[in-house]
CSV table of C-alpha atoms in Angstrom, one decimal:
chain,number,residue,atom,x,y,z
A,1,UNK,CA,214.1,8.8,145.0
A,2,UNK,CA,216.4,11.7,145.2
A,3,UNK,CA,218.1,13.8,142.5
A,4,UNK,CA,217.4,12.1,139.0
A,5,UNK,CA,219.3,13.1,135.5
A,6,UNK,CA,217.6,11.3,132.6
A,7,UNK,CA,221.0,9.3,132.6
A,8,UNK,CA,220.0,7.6,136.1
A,9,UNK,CA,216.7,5.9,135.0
A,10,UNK,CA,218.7,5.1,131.7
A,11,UNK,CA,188.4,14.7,134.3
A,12,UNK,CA,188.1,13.6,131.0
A,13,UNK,CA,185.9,10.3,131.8
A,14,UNK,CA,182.9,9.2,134.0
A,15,UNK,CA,183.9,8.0,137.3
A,16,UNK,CA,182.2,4.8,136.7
A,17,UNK,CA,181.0,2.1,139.5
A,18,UNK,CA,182.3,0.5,142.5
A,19,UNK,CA,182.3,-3.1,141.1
A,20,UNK,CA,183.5,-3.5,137.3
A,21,UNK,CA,181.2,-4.9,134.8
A,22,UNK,CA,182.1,-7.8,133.1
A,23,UNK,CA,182.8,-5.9,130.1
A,24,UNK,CA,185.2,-3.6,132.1
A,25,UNK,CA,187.0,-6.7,133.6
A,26,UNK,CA,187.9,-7.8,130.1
A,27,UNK,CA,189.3,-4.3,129.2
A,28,UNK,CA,192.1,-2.3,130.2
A,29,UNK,CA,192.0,1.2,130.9
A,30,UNK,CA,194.9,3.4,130.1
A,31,UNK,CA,195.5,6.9,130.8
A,32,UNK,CA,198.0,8.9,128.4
A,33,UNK,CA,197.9,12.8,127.2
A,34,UNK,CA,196.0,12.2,124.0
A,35,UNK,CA,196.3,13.1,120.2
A,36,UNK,CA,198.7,12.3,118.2
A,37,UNK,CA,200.8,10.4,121.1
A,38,UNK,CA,198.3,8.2,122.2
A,39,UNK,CA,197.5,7.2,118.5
A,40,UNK,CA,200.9,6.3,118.0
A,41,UNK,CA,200.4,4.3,121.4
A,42,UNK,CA,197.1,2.7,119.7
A,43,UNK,CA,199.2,1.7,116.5
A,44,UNK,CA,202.5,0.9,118.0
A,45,UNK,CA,201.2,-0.9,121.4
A,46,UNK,CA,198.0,-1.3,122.4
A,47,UNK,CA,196.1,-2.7,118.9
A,48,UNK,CA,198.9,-5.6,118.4
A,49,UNK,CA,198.9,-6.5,122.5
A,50,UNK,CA,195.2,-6.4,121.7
A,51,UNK,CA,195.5,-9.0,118.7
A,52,UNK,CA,197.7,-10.9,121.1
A,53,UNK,CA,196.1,-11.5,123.9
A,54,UNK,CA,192.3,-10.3,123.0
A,55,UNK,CA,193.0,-8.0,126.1
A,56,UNK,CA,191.5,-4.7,124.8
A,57,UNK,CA,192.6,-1.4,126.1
A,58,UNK,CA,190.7,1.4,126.2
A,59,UNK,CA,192.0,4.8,126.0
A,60,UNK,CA,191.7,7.6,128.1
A,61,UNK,CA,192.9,10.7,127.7
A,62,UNK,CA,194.2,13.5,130.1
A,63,UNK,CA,197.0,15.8,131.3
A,64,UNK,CA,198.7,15.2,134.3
A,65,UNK,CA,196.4,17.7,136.6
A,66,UNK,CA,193.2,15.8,135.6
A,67,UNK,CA,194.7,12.4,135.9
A,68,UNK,CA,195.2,13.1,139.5
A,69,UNK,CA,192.5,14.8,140.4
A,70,UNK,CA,190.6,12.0,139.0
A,71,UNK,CA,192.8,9.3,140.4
A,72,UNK,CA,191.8,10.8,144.2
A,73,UNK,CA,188.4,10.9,143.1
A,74,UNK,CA,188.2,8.2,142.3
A,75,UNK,CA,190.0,6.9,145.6
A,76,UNK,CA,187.3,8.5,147.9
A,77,UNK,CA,184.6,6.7,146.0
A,78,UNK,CA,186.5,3.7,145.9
A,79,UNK,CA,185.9,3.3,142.6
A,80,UNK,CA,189.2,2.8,140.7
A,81,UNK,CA,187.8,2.6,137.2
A,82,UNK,CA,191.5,2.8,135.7
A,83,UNK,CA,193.9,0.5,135.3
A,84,UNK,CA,197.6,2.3,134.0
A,85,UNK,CA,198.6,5.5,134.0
A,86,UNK,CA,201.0,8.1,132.7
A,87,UNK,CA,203.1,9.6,135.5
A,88,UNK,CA,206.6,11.8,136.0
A,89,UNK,CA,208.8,11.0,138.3
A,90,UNK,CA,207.9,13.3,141.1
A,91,UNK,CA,204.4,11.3,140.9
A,92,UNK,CA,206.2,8.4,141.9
A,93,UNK,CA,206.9,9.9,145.2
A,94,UNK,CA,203.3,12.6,145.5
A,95,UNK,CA,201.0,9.7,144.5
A,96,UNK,CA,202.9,6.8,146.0
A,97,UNK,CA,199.5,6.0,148.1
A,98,UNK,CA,198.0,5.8,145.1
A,99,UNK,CA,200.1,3.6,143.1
A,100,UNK,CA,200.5,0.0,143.4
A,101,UNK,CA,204.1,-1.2,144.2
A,102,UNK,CA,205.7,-3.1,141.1
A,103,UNK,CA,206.7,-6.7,141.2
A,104,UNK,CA,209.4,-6.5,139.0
A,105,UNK,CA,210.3,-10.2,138.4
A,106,UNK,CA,206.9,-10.4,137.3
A,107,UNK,CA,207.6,-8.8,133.7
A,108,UNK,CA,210.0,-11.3,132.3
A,109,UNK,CA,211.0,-9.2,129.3
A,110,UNK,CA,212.3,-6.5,131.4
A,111,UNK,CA,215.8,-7.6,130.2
A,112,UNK,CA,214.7,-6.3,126.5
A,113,UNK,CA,214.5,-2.6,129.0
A,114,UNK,CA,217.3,-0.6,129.8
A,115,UNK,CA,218.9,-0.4,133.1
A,116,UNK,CA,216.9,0.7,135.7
A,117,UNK,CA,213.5,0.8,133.9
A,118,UNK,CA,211.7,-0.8,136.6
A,119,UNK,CA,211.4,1.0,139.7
A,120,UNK,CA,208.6,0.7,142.9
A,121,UNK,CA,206.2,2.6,141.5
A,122,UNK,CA,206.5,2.9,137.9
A,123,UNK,CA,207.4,1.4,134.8
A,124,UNK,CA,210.2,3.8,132.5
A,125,UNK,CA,207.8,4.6,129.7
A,126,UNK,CA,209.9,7.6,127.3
A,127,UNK,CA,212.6,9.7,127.8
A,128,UNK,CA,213.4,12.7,126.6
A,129,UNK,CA,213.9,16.7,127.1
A,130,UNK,CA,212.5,20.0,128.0
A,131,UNK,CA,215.0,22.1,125.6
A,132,UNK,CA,215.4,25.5,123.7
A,133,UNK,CA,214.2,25.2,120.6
A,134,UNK,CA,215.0,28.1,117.4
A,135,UNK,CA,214.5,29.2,114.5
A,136,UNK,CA,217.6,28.9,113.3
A,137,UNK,CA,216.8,31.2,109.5
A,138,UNK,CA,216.0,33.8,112.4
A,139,UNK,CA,219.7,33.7,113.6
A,140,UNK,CA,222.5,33.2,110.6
A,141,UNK,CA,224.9,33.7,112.8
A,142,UNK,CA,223.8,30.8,115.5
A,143,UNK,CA,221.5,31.1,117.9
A,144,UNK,CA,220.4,30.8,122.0
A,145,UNK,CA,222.7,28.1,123.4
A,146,UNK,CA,222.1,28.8,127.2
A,147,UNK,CA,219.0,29.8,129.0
A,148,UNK,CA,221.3,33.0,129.6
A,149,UNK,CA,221.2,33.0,126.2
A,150,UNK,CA,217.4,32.6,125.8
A,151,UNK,CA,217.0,36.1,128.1
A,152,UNK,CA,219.5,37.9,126.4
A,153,UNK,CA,217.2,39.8,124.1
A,154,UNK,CA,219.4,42.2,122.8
A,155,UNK,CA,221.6,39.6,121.2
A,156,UNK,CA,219.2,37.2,120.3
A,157,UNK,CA,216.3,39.4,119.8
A,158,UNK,CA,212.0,38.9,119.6
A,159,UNK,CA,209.5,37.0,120.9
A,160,UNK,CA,209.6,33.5,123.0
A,161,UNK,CA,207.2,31.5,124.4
A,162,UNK,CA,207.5,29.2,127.6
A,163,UNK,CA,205.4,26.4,129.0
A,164,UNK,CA,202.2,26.7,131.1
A,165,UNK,CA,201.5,23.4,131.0
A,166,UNK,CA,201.3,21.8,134.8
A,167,UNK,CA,205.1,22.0,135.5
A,168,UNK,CA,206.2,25.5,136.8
A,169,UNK,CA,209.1,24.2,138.0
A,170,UNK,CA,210.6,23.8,134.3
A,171,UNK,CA,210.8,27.5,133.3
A,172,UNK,CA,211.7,28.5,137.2
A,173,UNK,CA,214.9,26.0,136.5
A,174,UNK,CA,215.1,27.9,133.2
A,175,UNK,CA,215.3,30.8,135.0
A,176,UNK,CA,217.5,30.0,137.7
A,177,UNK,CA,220.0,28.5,135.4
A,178,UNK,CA,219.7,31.9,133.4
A,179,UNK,CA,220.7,33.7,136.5
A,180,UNK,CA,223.9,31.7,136.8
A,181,UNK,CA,222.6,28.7,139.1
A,182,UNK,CA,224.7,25.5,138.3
A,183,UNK,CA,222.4,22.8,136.4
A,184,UNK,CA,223.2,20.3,139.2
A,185,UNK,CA,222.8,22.9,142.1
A,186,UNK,CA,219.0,23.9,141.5
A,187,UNK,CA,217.2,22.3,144.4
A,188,UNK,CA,215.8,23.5,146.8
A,189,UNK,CA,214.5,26.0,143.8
A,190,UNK,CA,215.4,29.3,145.4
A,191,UNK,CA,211.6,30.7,144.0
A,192,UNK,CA,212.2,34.3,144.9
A,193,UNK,CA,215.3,34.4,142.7
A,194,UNK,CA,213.8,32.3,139.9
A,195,UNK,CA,210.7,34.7,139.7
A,196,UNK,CA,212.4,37.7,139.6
A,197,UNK,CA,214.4,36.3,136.9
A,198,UNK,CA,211.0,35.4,135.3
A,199,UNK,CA,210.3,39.0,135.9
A,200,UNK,CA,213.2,40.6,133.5
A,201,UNK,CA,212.0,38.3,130.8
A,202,UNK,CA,208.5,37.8,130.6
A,203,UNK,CA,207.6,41.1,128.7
A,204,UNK,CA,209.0,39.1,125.5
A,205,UNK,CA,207.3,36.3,126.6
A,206,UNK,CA,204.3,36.5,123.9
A,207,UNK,CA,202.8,32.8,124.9
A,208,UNK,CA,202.5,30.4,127.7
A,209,UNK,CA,202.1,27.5,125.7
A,210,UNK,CA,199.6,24.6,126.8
A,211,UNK,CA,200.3,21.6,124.8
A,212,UNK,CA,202.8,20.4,122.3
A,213,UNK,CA,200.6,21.2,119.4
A,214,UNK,CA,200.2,25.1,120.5
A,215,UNK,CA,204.3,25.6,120.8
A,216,UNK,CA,204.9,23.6,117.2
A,217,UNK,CA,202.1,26.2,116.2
A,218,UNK,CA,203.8,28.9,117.3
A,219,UNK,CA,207.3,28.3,115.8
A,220,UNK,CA,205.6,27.4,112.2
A,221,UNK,CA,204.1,30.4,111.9
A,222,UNK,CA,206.7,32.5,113.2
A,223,UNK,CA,204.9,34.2,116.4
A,224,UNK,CA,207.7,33.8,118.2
A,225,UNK,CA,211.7,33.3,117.2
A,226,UNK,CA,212.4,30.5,119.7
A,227,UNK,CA,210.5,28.5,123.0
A,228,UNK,CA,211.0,26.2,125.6
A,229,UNK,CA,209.2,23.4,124.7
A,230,UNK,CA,209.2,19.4,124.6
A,231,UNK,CA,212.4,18.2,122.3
A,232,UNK,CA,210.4,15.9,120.6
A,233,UNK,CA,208.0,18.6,119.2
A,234,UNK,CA,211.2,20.0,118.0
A,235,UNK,CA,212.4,17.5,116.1
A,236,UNK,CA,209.5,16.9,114.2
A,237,UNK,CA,209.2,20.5,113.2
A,238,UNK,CA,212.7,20.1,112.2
A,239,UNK,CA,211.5,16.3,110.0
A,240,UNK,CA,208.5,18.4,108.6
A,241,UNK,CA,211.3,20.9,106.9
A,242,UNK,CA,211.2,23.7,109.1
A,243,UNK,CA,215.0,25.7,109.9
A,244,UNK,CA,214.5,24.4,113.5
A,245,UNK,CA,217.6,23.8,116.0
A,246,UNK,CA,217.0,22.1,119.4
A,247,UNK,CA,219.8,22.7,122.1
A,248,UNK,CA,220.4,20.1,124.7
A,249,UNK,CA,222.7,22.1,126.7
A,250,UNK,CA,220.6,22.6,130.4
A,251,UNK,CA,218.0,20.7,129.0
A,252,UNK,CA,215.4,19.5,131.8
A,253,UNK,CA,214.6,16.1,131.6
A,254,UNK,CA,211.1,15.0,130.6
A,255,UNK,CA,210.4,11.4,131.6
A,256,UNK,CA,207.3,9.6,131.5
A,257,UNK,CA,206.5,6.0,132.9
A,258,UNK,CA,203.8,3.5,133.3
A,259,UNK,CA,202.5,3.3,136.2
A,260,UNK,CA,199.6,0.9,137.7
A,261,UNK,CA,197.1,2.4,140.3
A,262,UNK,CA,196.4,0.2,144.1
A,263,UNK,CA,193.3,-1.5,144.0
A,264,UNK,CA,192.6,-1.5,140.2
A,265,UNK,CA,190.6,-4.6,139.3
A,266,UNK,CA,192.4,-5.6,136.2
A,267,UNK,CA,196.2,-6.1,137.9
A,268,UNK,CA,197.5,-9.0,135.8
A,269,UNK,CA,196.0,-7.7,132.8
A,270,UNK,CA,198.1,-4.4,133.4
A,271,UNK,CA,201.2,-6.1,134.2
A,272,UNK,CA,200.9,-8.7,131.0
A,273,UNK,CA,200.7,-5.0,129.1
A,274,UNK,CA,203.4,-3.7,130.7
A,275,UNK,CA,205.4,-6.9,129.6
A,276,UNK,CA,204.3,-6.8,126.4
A,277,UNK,CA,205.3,-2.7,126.1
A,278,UNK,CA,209.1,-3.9,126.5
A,279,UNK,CA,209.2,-6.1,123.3
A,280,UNK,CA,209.6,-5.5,119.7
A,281,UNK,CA,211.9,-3.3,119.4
A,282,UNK,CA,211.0,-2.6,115.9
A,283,UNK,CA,207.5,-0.9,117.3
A,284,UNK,CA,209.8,1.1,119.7
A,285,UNK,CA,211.5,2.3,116.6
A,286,UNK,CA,208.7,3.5,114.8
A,287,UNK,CA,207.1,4.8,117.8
A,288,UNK,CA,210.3,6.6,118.6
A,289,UNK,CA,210.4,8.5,115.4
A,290,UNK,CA,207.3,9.8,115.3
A,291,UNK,CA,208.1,11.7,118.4
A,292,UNK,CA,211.7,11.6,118.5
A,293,UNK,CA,211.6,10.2,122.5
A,294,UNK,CA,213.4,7.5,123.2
A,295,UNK,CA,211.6,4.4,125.3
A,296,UNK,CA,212.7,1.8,127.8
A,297,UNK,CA,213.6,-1.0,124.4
A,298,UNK,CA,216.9,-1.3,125.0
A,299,UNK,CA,217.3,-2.8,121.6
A,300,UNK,CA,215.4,-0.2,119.9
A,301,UNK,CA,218.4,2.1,120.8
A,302,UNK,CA,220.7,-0.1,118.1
A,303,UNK,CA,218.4,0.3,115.5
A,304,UNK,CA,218.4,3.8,115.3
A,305,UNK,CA,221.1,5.8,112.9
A,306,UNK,CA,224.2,7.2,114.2
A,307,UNK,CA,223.0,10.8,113.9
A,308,UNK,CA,219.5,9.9,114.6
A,309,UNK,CA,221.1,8.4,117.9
A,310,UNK,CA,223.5,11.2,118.5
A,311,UNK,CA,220.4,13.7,118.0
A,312,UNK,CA,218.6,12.1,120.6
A,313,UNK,CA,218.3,13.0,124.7
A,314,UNK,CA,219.7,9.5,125.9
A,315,UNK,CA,223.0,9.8,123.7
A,316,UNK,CA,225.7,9.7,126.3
A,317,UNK,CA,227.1,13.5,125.2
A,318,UNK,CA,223.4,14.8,125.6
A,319,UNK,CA,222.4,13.5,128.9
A,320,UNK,CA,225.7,15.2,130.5
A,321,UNK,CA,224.0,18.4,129.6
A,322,UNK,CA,221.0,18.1,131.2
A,323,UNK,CA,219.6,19.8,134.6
A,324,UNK,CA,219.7,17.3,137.4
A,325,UNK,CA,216.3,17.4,139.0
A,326,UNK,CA,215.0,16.6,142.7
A,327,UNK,CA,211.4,14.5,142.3
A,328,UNK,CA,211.4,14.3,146.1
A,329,UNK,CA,211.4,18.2,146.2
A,330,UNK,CA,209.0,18.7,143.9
A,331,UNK,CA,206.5,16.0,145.8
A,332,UNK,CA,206.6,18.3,148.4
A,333,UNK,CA,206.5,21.8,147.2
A,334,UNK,CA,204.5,20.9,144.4
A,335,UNK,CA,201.1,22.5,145.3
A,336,UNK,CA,202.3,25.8,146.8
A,337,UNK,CA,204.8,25.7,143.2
A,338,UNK,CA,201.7,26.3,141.3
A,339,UNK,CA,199.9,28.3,143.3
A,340,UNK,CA,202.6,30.7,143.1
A,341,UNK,CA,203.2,30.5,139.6
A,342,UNK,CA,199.1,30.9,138.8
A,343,UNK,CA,199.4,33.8,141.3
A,344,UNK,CA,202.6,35.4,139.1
A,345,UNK,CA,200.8,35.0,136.3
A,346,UNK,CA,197.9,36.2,136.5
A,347,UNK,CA,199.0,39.5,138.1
């Protein structure tokens, strides 16, 4: 896997034991970030496959840095206690050991999924962006539509907040593309560059947001004018009333997929759920709403309204926007990323 646009793929729980229970082998165990997502998961996905096929799943939630952790925990025990779990697509390549290869032909619904949403590794999940987000009563006259924009504090002044929330590389981009890099010309992140860029801004930078419920906070109750945050928390600020704008221009793609872990005891289970994810497209719909992310459902795409669809990151005039990312880079660099980003930030 080399550079991906969102256009090209249109220690939370006991270990448990070595051998499943017969209880756990009639159960399957599925990792996603928890709250409000995964109930909308419950709801939309895994209660009617449940009804279905009196497979139940049981959730389990975590953010990306536990997940792993836990998955290679779990590996030196060899005790995979989970079955599917959430993953981005520079996981794919980092925990390919750890991740069972996908026999595509084996989900025979993945026509209902749009191109490309089955790759080696991992099933496409959600799609959507890593944008700047504003209060747009805060600026009459129109506000940040550049990540220049976003460190121009003079013309666009008070207080942003950015994400701390596993991925360093998405404010370094942020901060690169701020400094005049090219939104297809960001890899190999030039770090020295992108931190010192980091540097001029970060004494407006009144938050480091940690979840998506922490940077919706932020923007309701007007601690800061405007963040970098998921689009989809964006967009339901903007559904619950608030003045809120979300910009796709140099947006950095969030994507999210399924993806099953090597030697999990319950593989057909996981791949009959993985079938089942890519039907209904009604489900899709109302999943897609809640959290304004598209999914894989091809079909769910037609359903939606033409500004609804225009709004959203896989509209054709929105993904041409976007950063252009490098998963393979970030495989690699990914550990000595973060400890350079925890080391910037706690100076």
């Amino acid at each position: 896997m080399r550079t991906l646009t969102l256009l090209s793929v249109s220690l939370a729980v006991a270990l448990g034991s070595a051998a499943p229970s017969r209880a756990q082998e009639k159960e399957l165990v599925v990792v996603a970030t928890g709250g409000a997502f995964e109930q909308a998961l419950r709801k939309n996905f895994y209660e009617p496959f449940t009804e279905k096929t009196g497979i139940r799943i049981r959730p389990v939630a975590a953010s990306n840095a536990e997940t792993w952790t836990k998955v290679k925990a779990m590996r030196e025990a060899n005790a995979i206690g989970w079955d599917i779990v959430t993953a981005w697509p520079e996981d794919l390549v980092a925990q390919a050991d750890s991740l069972a290869k996908l026999d595509c032909s084996r989900l025979t619904n993945l026509s209902q999924a749009v191109d490309g949403a089955c790759t080696e590794r991992g099933l496409l999940r959600t799609m959507g962006g890593v944008s700047i987000v504003y209060d747009a009563k805060r600026f009459p006259q129109g506000g940040p539509q550049t990540w220049a924009d976003f460190w121009d504090v003079k013309r666009f002044p008070g207080p942003r907040a950015m994400p701390n929330a596993g991925a360093p590389w998405w404010p370094l981009m942020a901060a690169l593309m701020a400094d005049g890099v090219p939104r297809d010309k960001l890899f190999p992140l030039d770090l020295d560059r992108a931190f010192k860029k980091l540097d001029e801004l970060r004494p407006s930078i009144a938050v480091w947001w940690r979840t998506g419920d922490q940077s919706m906070q932020l923007l309701r109750s007007g601690e800061v004018v405007m963040a970098m945050m998921w689009s989809g928390s964006g967009f339901v600020l903007k559904d619950q009333g608030l003045p809120i704008s979300v910009v796709w221009n140099d947006a950095v793609p969030n994507i999210g997929y399924w993806a099953m872990l090597k030697g999990g005891a319950n593989q057909d289970k996981a791949y009959a759920f993985l079938d089942y994810y890519l039907t209904r497209p009604e489900a899709h719909l109302t999943f897609a709403n809640a959290f304004k992310y598209d999914t894989s459902n091809r079909n769910m795409l037609a359903l939606l309204s033409p500004e609804d669809r225009a709004a959203r990151g896989s509209a054709p005039e929105n993904m041409a926007k976007m950063a252009v990312i490098d998963p393979a880079w970030i495989a690699a660099n990914r550990a000595a990323v973060i400890e350079r980003w925890n080391r910037w930030l706690s100076r």
